[in-house]
C-alpha cells in the first residue's frame, strides 16, 4: 500500500490528512508529531482575560486520527534522507511515497535580551503566564510589539499582537485599572500591519490613538533588557514586554538537502511542491511560496495550502498531472475583547469592516465550529 507521511499535527497537517481522505485516497497515512493534540493558539488571546482556559484549547486528536485512519507516530523530525523518501526522527526512520512537511515555523530569538519578553504565540503556557503577570501588576507600563524576518518580510505574525494590545486595554478598563497604566505599541515598520491593507492600518492606528495607546513605530529594535525595550533612538521602560519576532523555518531543516529561501524556509511553487524534489510537499508556515506581498502566515492560509497539496497528491495517485494552485487569501478578525474588526483580502478585493460587537462573536463561533471537526 502507498504511504503518505505528514510531519506536523497543526492546522496544515490536520487539514491535509482530512482532505486526502475526502479524495478517497486508500493509502497509509502516517502523522509524525511530538504531541497527540491540537493546541488552538488563535484563542490564546482570550486566556489573560479569563474567556478561555488553557486546557480547553488543547484538543486530543484520538477521535480525528481514528475517523480518518491515520497512524500516529509520537516523535520529532530531525532530518531527511534519499530526497525526502526517508524521514529521520528521534525515534527511528520512516519511509514514504509522498511527504508533506507541515511543521510550522520557528520564532527568531536573536535579539539580545529577548528572554526578557514574552512571545505570546510560542504556546498556551505563555498566555497563562501573561495573565499571571497582568494580575500581579497594579500599574506601570506595558510594551507590545512585533517584527519580521529581515530576510523574508512576509514571515511575520502581527495580527495577534494587535489583538493582545487592544484586549489588554479593554481588560484593564473593565477592571478599573487602566488609569494606572501606560500601554506602548512598538514596531520597526513605519506602517505596521500593512499586509492587512492601508485602510486597516489607518483604522488600527486610529484605534490606538482613541484608546490612549502610545506608539513607537519606524524605529529598529536594538535589544531588550529586564524592564526595558531599547530602540534605535529611544527607550521604553516597561514592567511587562510582549513581543512577536519574525518567523523562520524549523531548525531541523538545516540537516536536510531541502532548498531554503534566504529567510530559512522551504522553497515551494504555486502547487506547494518543494523545488527539485518529486513528491515532497510543504504547507503552512514552514514554506516560502510565490504570491502577493500581502500573503499572510496564518492558519487560514495554511489550510488553503494543505487543500491544494491533497488535491495534487490525489491527481498523481490517479495517474494525472497535478494542477491545483493554492489560493492566496487573508481572513482576519482583529479581536478587541468586546468587539472586533474584520479584514478580508484576496487577489481582487480588500475589505475592512467597521469595529463591531458582531465580529467578536463571529470569531468565537468560528472557534467552536473549527474545533468541533477535531473533537
mmCIF file of C-alpha atoms in Angstrom:
data_model
loop_
_atom_site.group_PDB
_atom_site.id
_atom_site.type_symbol
_atom_site.label_atom_id
_atom_site.label_comp_id
_atom_site.label_asym_id
_atom_site.label_seq_id
_atom_site.Cartn_x
_atom_site.Cartn_y
_atom_site.Cartn_z
ATOM 1 C CA UNK A 1 0.000 0.000 0.000
ATOM 2 C CA UNK A 2 1.192 3.529 -0.773
ATOM 3 C CA UNK A 3 2.457 5.622 2.120
ATOM 4 C CA UNK A 4 1.816 9.339 2.678
ATOM 5 C CA UNK A 5 3.726 10.804 5.604
ATOM 6 C CA UNK A 6 2.805 14.116 7.207
ATOM 7 C CA UNK A 7 5.231 15.879 9.543
ATOM 8 C CA UNK A 8 3.227 18.054 11.934
ATOM 9 C CA UNK A 9 -0.134 17.939 13.724
ATOM 10 C CA UNK A 10 -1.118 21.595 13.406
ATOM 11 C CA UNK A 11 -3.563 23.279 11.054
ATOM 12 C CA UNK A 12 -1.820 22.377 7.790
ATOM 13 C CA UNK A 13 -1.071 18.784 8.768
ATOM 14 C CA UNK A 14 -4.568 18.004 10.005
ATOM 15 C CA UNK A 15 -6.246 19.656 7.033
ATOM 16 C CA UNK A 16 -4.010 17.765 4.606
ATOM 17 C CA UNK A 17 -4.906 14.436 6.243
ATOM 18 C CA UNK A 18 -8.632 15.169 6.217
ATOM 19 C CA UNK A 19 -8.569 16.322 2.589
ATOM 20 C CA UNK A 20 -6.638 13.244 1.473
ATOM 21 C CA UNK A 21 -9.429 11.045 2.806
ATOM 22 C CA UNK A 22 -12.038 13.285 1.146
ATOM 23 C CA UNK A 23 -10.319 12.439 -2.135
ATOM 24 C CA UNK A 24 -10.821 8.743 -1.277
ATOM 25 C CA UNK A 25 -7.113 8.044 -1.265
ATOM 26 C CA UNK A 26 -6.712 4.499 0.037
ATOM 27 C CA UNK A 27 -3.166 4.825 1.320
ATOM 28 C CA UNK A 28 -1.454 4.540 4.652
ATOM 29 C CA UNK A 29 -1.282 7.995 6.209
ATOM 30 C CA UNK A 30 1.358 8.449 8.896
ATOM 31 C CA UNK A 31 1.460 11.595 11.000
ATOM 32 C CA UNK A 32 4.665 12.420 12.868
ATOM 33 C CA UNK A 33 4.451 14.898 15.739
ATOM 34 C CA UNK A 34 5.754 15.237 19.305
ATOM 35 C CA UNK A 35 2.227 15.706 20.653
ATOM 36 C CA UNK A 36 -1.069 13.934 20.054
ATOM 37 C CA UNK A 37 -3.231 17.025 20.443
ATOM 38 C CA UNK A 38 -4.007 20.280 18.678
ATOM 39 C CA UNK A 39 -3.194 23.483 20.542
ATOM 40 C CA UNK A 40 -5.618 26.098 19.238
ATOM 41 C CA UNK A 41 -3.356 29.118 19.622
ATOM 42 C CA UNK A 42 -5.663 31.666 17.902
ATOM 43 C CA UNK A 43 -7.843 31.634 21.025
ATOM 44 C CA UNK A 44 -4.926 32.115 23.421
ATOM 45 C CA UNK A 45 -5.603 35.850 23.066
ATOM 46 C CA UNK A 46 -8.505 35.334 25.499
ATOM 47 C CA UNK A 47 -6.587 33.487 28.227
ATOM 48 C CA UNK A 48 -5.380 36.631 30.078
ATOM 49 C CA UNK A 49 -8.968 37.934 30.182
ATOM 50 C CA UNK A 50 -10.314 34.621 31.511
ATOM 51 C CA UNK A 51 -12.552 33.986 28.497
ATOM 52 C CA UNK A 52 -10.671 30.763 27.809
ATOM 53 C CA UNK A 53 -8.860 28.262 29.994
ATOM 54 C CA UNK A 54 -5.688 26.698 28.698
ATOM 55 C CA UNK A 55 -6.956 23.113 28.902
ATOM 56 C CA UNK A 56 -9.967 23.926 26.725
ATOM 57 C CA UNK A 57 -7.603 24.931 23.923
ATOM 58 C CA UNK A 58 -5.786 21.585 23.979
ATOM 59 C CA UNK A 59 -7.792 19.221 21.795
ATOM 60 C CA UNK A 60 -6.967 15.481 21.896
ATOM 61 C CA UNK A 61 -6.734 14.057 18.382
ATOM 62 C CA UNK A 62 -7.620 10.416 19.078
ATOM 63 C CA UNK A 63 -11.103 10.657 17.551
ATOM 64 C CA UNK A 64 -9.820 12.519 14.495
ATOM 65 C CA UNK A 65 -6.998 10.045 13.944
ATOM 66 C CA UNK A 66 -9.355 7.070 14.215
ATOM 67 C CA UNK A 67 -12.004 8.592 11.957
ATOM 68 C CA UNK A 68 -9.527 9.300 9.160
ATOM 69 C CA UNK A 69 -7.451 6.142 9.633
ATOM 70 C CA UNK A 70 -4.213 7.922 10.470
ATOM 71 C CA UNK A 71 -1.271 6.126 12.049
ATOM 72 C CA UNK A 72 0.269 8.464 14.602
ATOM 73 C CA UNK A 73 3.973 8.399 15.467
ATOM 74 C CA UNK A 74 4.884 10.404 18.553
ATOM 75 C CA UNK A 75 8.296 11.705 17.543
ATOM 76 C CA UNK A 76 10.178 14.778 16.322
ATOM 77 C CA UNK A 77 11.672 15.035 12.844
ATOM 78 C CA UNK A 78 15.425 15.568 12.855
ATOM 79 C CA UNK A 79 16.310 15.232 9.153
ATOM 80 C CA UNK A 80 15.608 13.644 5.775
ATOM 81 C CA UNK A 81 17.353 11.117 3.527
ATOM 82 C CA UNK A 82 17.059 9.960 -0.079
ATOM 83 C CA UNK A 83 15.482 13.134 -1.431
ATOM 84 C CA UNK A 84 12.766 13.128 1.211
ATOM 85 C CA UNK A 85 11.775 9.480 0.849
ATOM 86 C CA UNK A 86 13.011 8.770 4.380
ATOM 87 C CA UNK A 87 12.156 10.884 7.425
ATOM 88 C CA UNK A 88 14.699 10.712 10.222
ATOM 89 C CA UNK A 89 13.187 11.160 13.695
ATOM 90 C CA UNK A 90 14.406 10.905 17.261
ATOM 91 C CA UNK A 91 12.670 7.503 17.345
ATOM 92 C CA UNK A 92 13.893 5.996 14.105
ATOM 93 C CA UNK A 93 13.472 6.321 10.346
ATOM 94 C CA UNK A 94 10.268 6.137 8.303
ATOM 95 C CA UNK A 95 9.901 5.735 4.524
ATOM 96 C CA UNK A 96 7.228 7.279 2.312
ATOM 97 C CA UNK A 97 5.919 7.688 -1.226
ATOM 98 C CA UNK A 98 4.737 11.245 -0.583
ATOM 99 C CA UNK A 99 5.991 13.581 2.138
ATOM 100 C CA UNK A 100 4.047 16.604 3.406
ATOM 101 C CA UNK A 101 6.016 18.981 5.610
ATOM 102 C CA UNK A 102 3.580 20.878 7.826
ATOM 103 C CA UNK A 103 5.620 21.585 10.932
ATOM 104 C CA UNK A 104 5.012 25.312 11.158
ATOM 105 C CA UNK A 105 7.750 27.875 11.588
ATOM 106 C CA UNK A 106 10.088 28.932 14.383
ATOM 107 C CA UNK A 107 10.392 32.319 16.032
ATOM 108 C CA UNK A 108 13.712 34.099 15.567
ATOM 109 C CA UNK A 109 15.156 34.622 19.029
ATOM 110 C CA UNK A 110 18.306 36.517 18.015
ATOM 111 C CA UNK A 111 17.711 39.938 19.527
ATOM 112 C CA UNK A 112 19.877 40.435 22.639
ATOM 113 C CA UNK A 113 17.885 40.054 25.828
ATOM 114 C CA UNK A 114 14.823 38.564 24.137
ATOM 115 C CA UNK A 115 14.403 36.286 27.160
ATOM 116 C CA UNK A 116 13.006 39.343 28.965
ATOM 117 C CA UNK A 117 9.997 39.398 26.612
ATOM 118 C CA UNK A 118 7.023 37.050 26.477
ATOM 119 C CA UNK A 119 6.355 35.666 22.978
ATOM 120 C CA UNK A 120 2.571 35.040 23.015
ATOM 121 C CA UNK A 121 2.291 32.622 20.077
ATOM 122 C CA UNK A 122 5.012 30.310 21.404
ATOM 123 C CA UNK A 123 2.359 28.372 23.253
ATOM 124 C CA UNK A 124 -0.614 28.259 25.565
ATOM 125 C CA UNK A 125 1.604 28.415 28.662
ATOM 126 C CA UNK A 126 2.744 31.873 27.605
ATOM 127 C CA UNK A 127 -0.873 33.047 27.622
ATOM 128 C CA UNK A 128 -1.221 31.766 31.174
ATOM 129 C CA UNK A 129 1.981 33.484 32.254
ATOM 130 C CA UNK A 130 0.795 36.717 30.667
ATOM 131 C CA UNK A 131 -2.407 36.515 32.684
ATOM 132 C CA UNK A 132 -0.479 35.940 35.923
ATOM 133 C CA UNK A 133 1.790 38.906 35.302
ATOM 134 C CA UNK A 134 -1.094 41.204 34.409
ATOM 135 C CA UNK A 135 -2.937 40.235 37.571
ATOM 136 C CA UNK A 136 0.157 40.973 39.650
ATOM 137 C CA UNK A 137 0.654 44.469 38.213
ATOM 138 C CA UNK A 138 -1.044 47.348 39.998
ATOM 139 C CA UNK A 139 0.197 49.886 37.482
ATOM 140 C CA UNK A 140 3.126 50.647 35.199
ATOM 141 C CA UNK A 141 3.976 50.363 31.511
ATOM 142 C CA UNK A 142 3.122 47.508 29.161
ATOM 143 C CA UNK A 143 5.048 47.370 25.869
ATOM 144 C CA UNK A 144 3.572 45.372 22.979
ATOM 145 C CA UNK A 145 5.293 44.948 19.622
ATOM 146 C CA UNK A 146 6.298 42.759 16.708
ATOM 147 C CA UNK A 147 8.898 42.500 13.955
ATOM 148 C CA UNK A 148 9.536 40.376 10.872
ATOM 149 C CA UNK A 149 12.245 38.204 9.387
ATOM 150 C CA UNK A 150 14.600 40.763 7.774
ATOM 151 C CA UNK A 151 15.438 38.265 5.024
ATOM 152 C CA UNK A 152 11.801 37.396 4.296
ATOM 153 C CA UNK A 153 9.481 40.310 5.122
ATOM 154 C CA UNK A 154 6.333 38.200 4.811
ATOM 155 C CA UNK A 155 7.431 35.887 7.625
ATOM 156 C CA UNK A 156 5.661 37.596 10.486
ATOM 157 C CA UNK A 157 2.604 37.238 12.671
ATOM 158 C CA UNK A 158 1.474 40.711 13.627
ATOM 159 C CA UNK A 159 -2.287 40.212 13.853
ATOM 160 C CA UNK A 160 -2.283 38.544 17.292
ATOM 161 C CA UNK A 161 -0.179 41.379 18.723
ATOM 162 C CA UNK A 162 -2.799 43.952 17.739
ATOM 163 C CA UNK A 163 -5.322 41.717 19.474
ATOM 164 C CA UNK A 164 -3.281 41.411 22.674
ATOM 165 C CA UNK A 165 -2.764 45.179 22.606
ATOM 166 C CA UNK A 166 -6.469 46.004 22.421
ATOM 167 C CA UNK A 167 -7.603 43.150 24.657
ATOM 168 C CA UNK A 168 -5.225 44.208 27.436
ATOM 169 C CA UNK A 169 -6.502 47.788 27.151
ATOM 170 C CA UNK A 170 -10.129 46.603 27.284
ATOM 171 C CA UNK A 171 -9.421 44.248 30.200
ATOM 172 C CA UNK A 172 -7.739 46.956 32.280
ATOM 173 C CA UNK A 173 -10.671 49.283 31.607
ATOM 174 C CA UNK A 174 -13.116 46.570 32.628
ATOM 175 C CA UNK A 175 -11.168 46.112 35.866
ATOM 176 C CA UNK A 176 -10.986 49.860 36.505
ATOM 177 C CA UNK A 177 -7.173 49.742 36.408
ATOM 178 C CA UNK A 178 -6.464 51.458 33.083
ATOM 179 C CA UNK A 179 -5.625 54.949 34.523
ATOM 180 C CA UNK A 180 -2.642 53.437 36.347
ATOM 181 C CA UNK A 181 -1.101 52.007 33.176
ATOM 182 C CA UNK A 182 0.663 53.283 30.096
ATOM 183 C CA UNK A 183 0.456 50.995 27.061
ATOM 184 C CA UNK A 184 3.013 51.418 24.295
ATOM 185 C CA UNK A 185 2.995 49.754 20.884
ATOM 186 C CA UNK A 186 6.345 49.411 19.079
ATOM 187 C CA UNK A 187 7.451 48.103 15.700
ATOM 188 C CA UNK A 188 10.293 48.795 13.269
ATOM 189 C CA UNK A 189 7.717 49.131 10.486
ATOM 190 C CA UNK A 190 6.531 52.700 9.830
ATOM 191 C CA UNK A 191 3.142 51.259 8.798
ATOM 192 C CA UNK A 192 2.694 48.132 10.931
ATOM 193 C CA UNK A 193 0.071 45.710 9.663
ATOM 194 C CA UNK A 194 0.480 46.756 6.015
ATOM 195 C CA UNK A 195 -0.472 43.240 4.880
ATOM 196 C CA UNK A 196 -3.987 43.947 6.031
ATOM 197 C CA UNK A 197 -4.206 46.913 3.659
ATOM 198 C CA UNK A 198 -3.839 50.674 4.026
ATOM 199 C CA UNK A 199 -7.368 51.201 5.338
ATOM 200 C CA UNK A 200 -6.792 48.598 8.024
ATOM 201 C CA UNK A 201 -3.528 50.222 9.115
ATOM 202 C CA UNK A 202 -5.240 53.601 9.339
ATOM 203 C CA UNK A 203 -8.012 52.047 11.405
ATOM 204 C CA UNK A 204 -5.625 50.264 13.774
ATOM 205 C CA UNK A 205 -3.506 53.366 14.370
ATOM 206 C CA UNK A 206 -6.644 55.445 14.949
ATOM 207 C CA UNK A 207 -7.906 52.838 17.410
ATOM 208 C CA UNK A 208 -4.633 53.128 19.334
ATOM 209 C CA UNK A 209 -4.992 56.905 19.409
ATOM 210 C CA UNK A 210 -8.594 56.669 20.601
ATOM 211 C CA UNK A 211 -7.572 54.355 23.436
ATOM 212 C CA UNK A 212 -4.611 56.471 24.522
ATOM 213 C CA UNK A 213 -2.061 53.859 23.433
ATOM 214 C CA UNK A 214 1.320 55.441 22.676
ATOM 215 C CA UNK A 215 3.222 54.337 19.563
ATOM 216 C CA UNK A 216 6.924 53.973 18.807
ATOM 217 C CA UNK A 217 6.967 52.885 15.188
ATOM 218 C CA UNK A 218 9.530 53.057 12.416
ATOM 219 C CA UNK A 219 12.446 52.501 14.819
ATOM 220 C CA UNK A 220 14.679 49.429 14.778
ATOM 221 C CA UNK A 221 14.691 47.290 17.900
ATOM 222 C CA UNK A 222 18.221 47.078 19.284
ATOM 223 C CA UNK A 223 17.793 44.885 22.364
ATOM 224 C CA UNK A 224 15.670 44.056 25.385
ATOM 225 C CA UNK A 225 16.636 44.479 29.000
ATOM 226 C CA UNK A 226 14.892 43.193 32.104
ATOM 227 C CA UNK A 227 12.452 46.104 32.156
ATOM 228 C CA UNK A 228 13.293 47.995 29.009
ATOM 229 C CA UNK A 229 12.934 47.957 25.217
ATOM 230 C CA UNK A 230 15.892 49.701 23.591
ATOM 231 C CA UNK A 231 15.123 51.191 20.192
ATOM 232 C CA UNK A 232 17.272 52.986 17.669
ATOM 233 C CA UNK A 233 16.996 56.481 19.092
ATOM 234 C CA UNK A 234 14.911 55.818 22.174
ATOM 235 C CA UNK A 235 13.897 53.521 25.026
ATOM 236 C CA UNK A 236 10.684 52.206 26.544
ATOM 237 C CA UNK A 237 10.757 51.482 30.269
ATOM 238 C CA UNK A 238 8.358 48.592 30.693
ATOM 239 C CA UNK A 239 7.030 46.415 33.509
ATOM 240 C CA UNK A 240 5.764 43.833 31.002
ATOM 241 C CA UNK A 241 7.094 43.254 27.476
ATOM 242 C CA UNK A 242 5.137 41.279 24.869
ATOM 243 C CA UNK A 243 6.966 40.785 21.589
ATOM 244 C CA UNK A 244 6.431 38.696 18.466
ATOM 245 C CA UNK A 245 9.657 38.223 16.464
ATOM 246 C CA UNK A 246 9.748 37.194 12.829
ATOM 247 C CA UNK A 247 9.499 33.591 11.664
ATOM 248 C CA UNK A 248 11.997 31.254 10.073
ATOM 249 C CA UNK A 249 11.968 27.527 9.313
ATOM 250 C CA UNK A 250 12.386 24.737 11.894
ATOM 251 C CA UNK A 251 15.967 24.120 12.997
ATOM 252 C CA UNK A 252 15.997 20.531 11.663
ATOM 253 C CA UNK A 253 15.762 21.799 8.074
ATOM 254 C CA UNK A 254 19.482 22.549 8.306
ATOM 255 C CA UNK A 255 20.081 18.772 8.418
ATOM 256 C CA UNK A 256 18.457 18.255 5.017
ATOM 257 C CA UNK A 257 19.036 18.975 1.323
ATOM 258 C CA UNK A 258 15.761 20.882 1.099
ATOM 259 C CA UNK A 259 16.024 24.122 -0.891
ATOM 260 C CA UNK A 260 15.711 27.031 1.539
ATOM 261 C CA UNK A 261 14.831 30.658 0.979
ATOM 262 C CA UNK A 262 17.008 33.482 2.294
ATOM 263 C CA UNK A 263 14.654 33.568 5.270
ATOM 264 C CA UNK A 264 15.305 29.898 6.096
ATOM 265 C CA UNK A 265 12.042 28.416 4.838
ATOM 266 C CA UNK A 266 11.376 25.649 2.310
ATOM 267 C CA UNK A 267 11.116 26.954 -1.245
ATOM 268 C CA UNK A 268 7.951 25.793 -2.967
ATOM 269 C CA UNK A 269 5.958 26.586 -6.100
ATOM 270 C CA UNK A 270 2.307 27.596 -6.514
ATOM 271 C CA UNK A 271 1.278 23.917 -6.287
ATOM 272 C CA UNK A 272 3.096 23.585 -2.930
ATOM 273 C CA UNK A 273 5.738 21.295 -4.462
ATOM 274 C CA UNK A 274 9.197 21.556 -2.939
ATOM 275 C CA UNK A 275 11.598 22.668 -5.641
ATOM 276 C CA UNK A 276 13.555 19.815 -7.216
ATOM 277 C CA UNK A 277 12.202 17.026 -5.004
ATOM 278 C CA UNK A 278 9.430 14.853 -6.506
ATOM 279 C CA UNK A 279 6.511 14.036 -4.202
ATOM 280 C CA UNK A 280 7.783 16.304 -1.439
ATOM 281 C CA UNK A 281 5.265 18.982 -0.454
ATOM 282 C CA UNK A 282 5.044 21.797 2.069
ATOM 283 C CA UNK A 283 2.082 23.662 3.544
ATOM 284 C CA UNK A 284 1.894 26.365 6.174
ATOM 285 C CA UNK A 285 4.491 28.468 7.942
ATOM 286 C CA UNK A 286 7.453 26.215 7.118
ATOM 287 C CA UNK A 287 7.192 27.115 3.423
ATOM 288 C CA UNK A 288 8.267 30.053 1.286
ATOM 289 C CA UNK A 289 5.706 30.421 -1.503
ATOM 290 C CA UNK A 290 5.202 32.626 -4.553
ATOM 291 C CA UNK A 291 2.362 35.069 -4.171
ATOM 292 C CA UNK A 292 1.367 38.667 -3.467
ATOM 293 C CA UNK A 293 3.418 40.615 -0.932
ATOM 294 C CA UNK A 294 0.434 40.715 1.445
ATOM 295 C CA UNK A 295 0.091 36.907 1.619
ATOM 296 C CA UNK A 296 -0.103 36.049 5.325
ATOM 297 C CA UNK A 297 1.404 33.493 7.639
ATOM 298 C CA UNK A 298 -1.808 32.381 9.318
ATOM 299 C CA UNK A 299 -3.875 29.256 9.946
ATOM 300 C CA UNK A 300 -6.361 30.028 7.159
ATOM 301 C CA UNK A 301 -3.610 30.304 4.556
ATOM 302 C CA UNK A 302 -2.033 27.085 5.854
ATOM 303 C CA UNK A 303 -5.384 25.323 5.409
ATOM 304 C CA UNK A 304 -5.667 26.560 1.815
ATOM 305 C CA UNK A 305 -2.175 25.296 1.006
ATOM 306 C CA UNK A 306 -2.930 21.929 2.589
ATOM 307 C CA UNK A 307 -6.087 21.631 0.484
ATOM 308 C CA UNK A 308 -4.004 22.182 -2.654
ATOM 309 C CA UNK A 309 -1.426 19.593 -1.545
ATOM 310 C CA UNK A 310 -4.103 16.933 -1.037
ATOM 311 C CA UNK A 311 -5.687 17.644 -4.422
ATOM 312 C CA UNK A 312 -2.323 17.393 -6.176
ATOM 313 C CA UNK A 313 -1.377 14.143 -4.454
ATOM 314 C CA UNK A 314 -4.781 12.724 -5.396
ATOM 315 C CA UNK A 315 -4.136 13.681 -9.023
ATOM 316 C CA UNK A 316 -0.749 11.964 -9.073
ATOM 317 C CA UNK A 317 -2.116 8.835 -7.423
ATOM 318 C CA UNK A 318 -4.817 8.612 -10.105
ATOM 319 C CA UNK A 319 -2.270 8.978 -12.925
ATOM 320 C CA UNK A 320 -2.965 12.644 -13.695
ATOM 321 C CA UNK A 321 -0.862 15.788 -13.614
ATOM 322 C CA UNK A 322 -1.117 17.988 -10.500
ATOM 323 C CA UNK A 323 -2.681 21.335 -11.422
ATOM 324 C CA UNK A 324 -4.211 22.760 -8.208
ATOM 325 C CA UNK A 325 -2.720 26.074 -7.142
ATOM 326 C CA UNK A 326 -3.251 27.237 -3.604
ATOM 327 C CA UNK A 327 -5.404 30.337 -3.180
ATOM 328 C CA UNK A 328 -3.773 33.390 -1.574
ATOM 329 C CA UNK A 329 -6.308 34.748 0.890
ATOM 330 C CA UNK A 330 -6.269 36.696 4.137
ATOM 331 C CA UNK A 331 -9.155 36.482 6.591
ATOM 332 C CA UNK A 332 -8.658 38.132 9.942
ATOM 333 C CA UNK A 333 -10.854 39.362 12.774
ATOM 334 C CA UNK A 334 -8.795 41.659 14.988
ATOM 335 C CA UNK A 335 -10.476 40.968 18.317
ATOM 336 C CA UNK A 336 -10.759 43.667 20.982
ATOM 337 C CA UNK A 337 -12.436 41.600 23.738
ATOM 338 C CA UNK A 338 -15.854 43.221 23.389
ATOM 339 C CA UNK A 339 -15.767 43.971 19.643
ATOM 340 C CA UNK A 340 -13.674 43.243 16.561
ATOM 341 C CA UNK A 341 -12.632 44.437 13.116
ATOM 342 C CA UNK A 342 -12.958 42.164 10.083
ATOM 343 C CA UNK A 343 -10.330 42.243 7.329
ATOM 344 C CA UNK A 344 -10.600 40.189 4.136
ATOM 345 C CA UNK A 345 -8.146 40.258 1.260
ATOM 346 C CA UNK A 346 -7.649 38.241 -1.908
ATOM 347 C CA UNK A 347 -6.349 38.911 -5.399
ATOM 348 C CA UNK A 348 -9.367 41.101 -6.222
ATOM 349 C CA UNK A 349 -10.715 42.625 -3.009
ATOM 350 C CA UNK A 350 -9.513 44.220 0.208
ATOM 351 C CA UNK A 351 -12.442 44.665 2.597
ATOM 352 C CA UNK A 352 -12.109 46.281 6.026
ATOM 353 C CA UNK A 353 -15.213 46.204 8.172
ATOM 354 C CA UNK A 354 -16.052 48.674 10.931
ATOM 355 C CA UNK A 355 -15.443 47.796 14.564
ATOM 356 C CA UNK A 356 -18.488 45.808 15.723
ATOM 357 C CA UNK A 357 -19.513 43.522 18.586
ATOM 358 C CA UNK A 358 -20.749 41.089 15.943
ATOM 359 C CA UNK A 359 -17.216 40.297 14.783
ATOM 360 C CA UNK A 360 -16.116 39.316 18.301
ATOM 361 C CA UNK A 361 -18.932 36.786 18.470
ATOM 362 C CA UNK A 362 -18.251 35.559 14.934
ATOM 363 C CA UNK A 363 -14.685 34.794 15.973
ATOM 364 C CA UNK A 364 -15.928 32.781 18.928
ATOM 365 C CA UNK A 365 -18.423 30.912 16.736
ATOM 366 C CA UNK A 366 -15.688 30.087 14.241
ATOM 367 C CA UNK A 367 -13.538 28.677 17.042
ATOM 368 C CA UNK A 368 -16.399 26.409 18.104
ATOM 369 C CA UNK A 369 -17.051 25.276 14.516
ATOM 370 C CA UNK A 370 -13.382 24.613 13.759
ATOM 371 C CA UNK A 371 -12.663 22.672 16.926
ATOM 372 C CA UNK A 372 -15.776 20.523 16.509
ATOM 373 C CA UNK A 373 -14.013 18.969 13.500
ATOM 374 C CA UNK A 374 -11.302 17.579 15.758
ATOM 375 C CA UNK A 375 -13.241 16.893 18.939
#
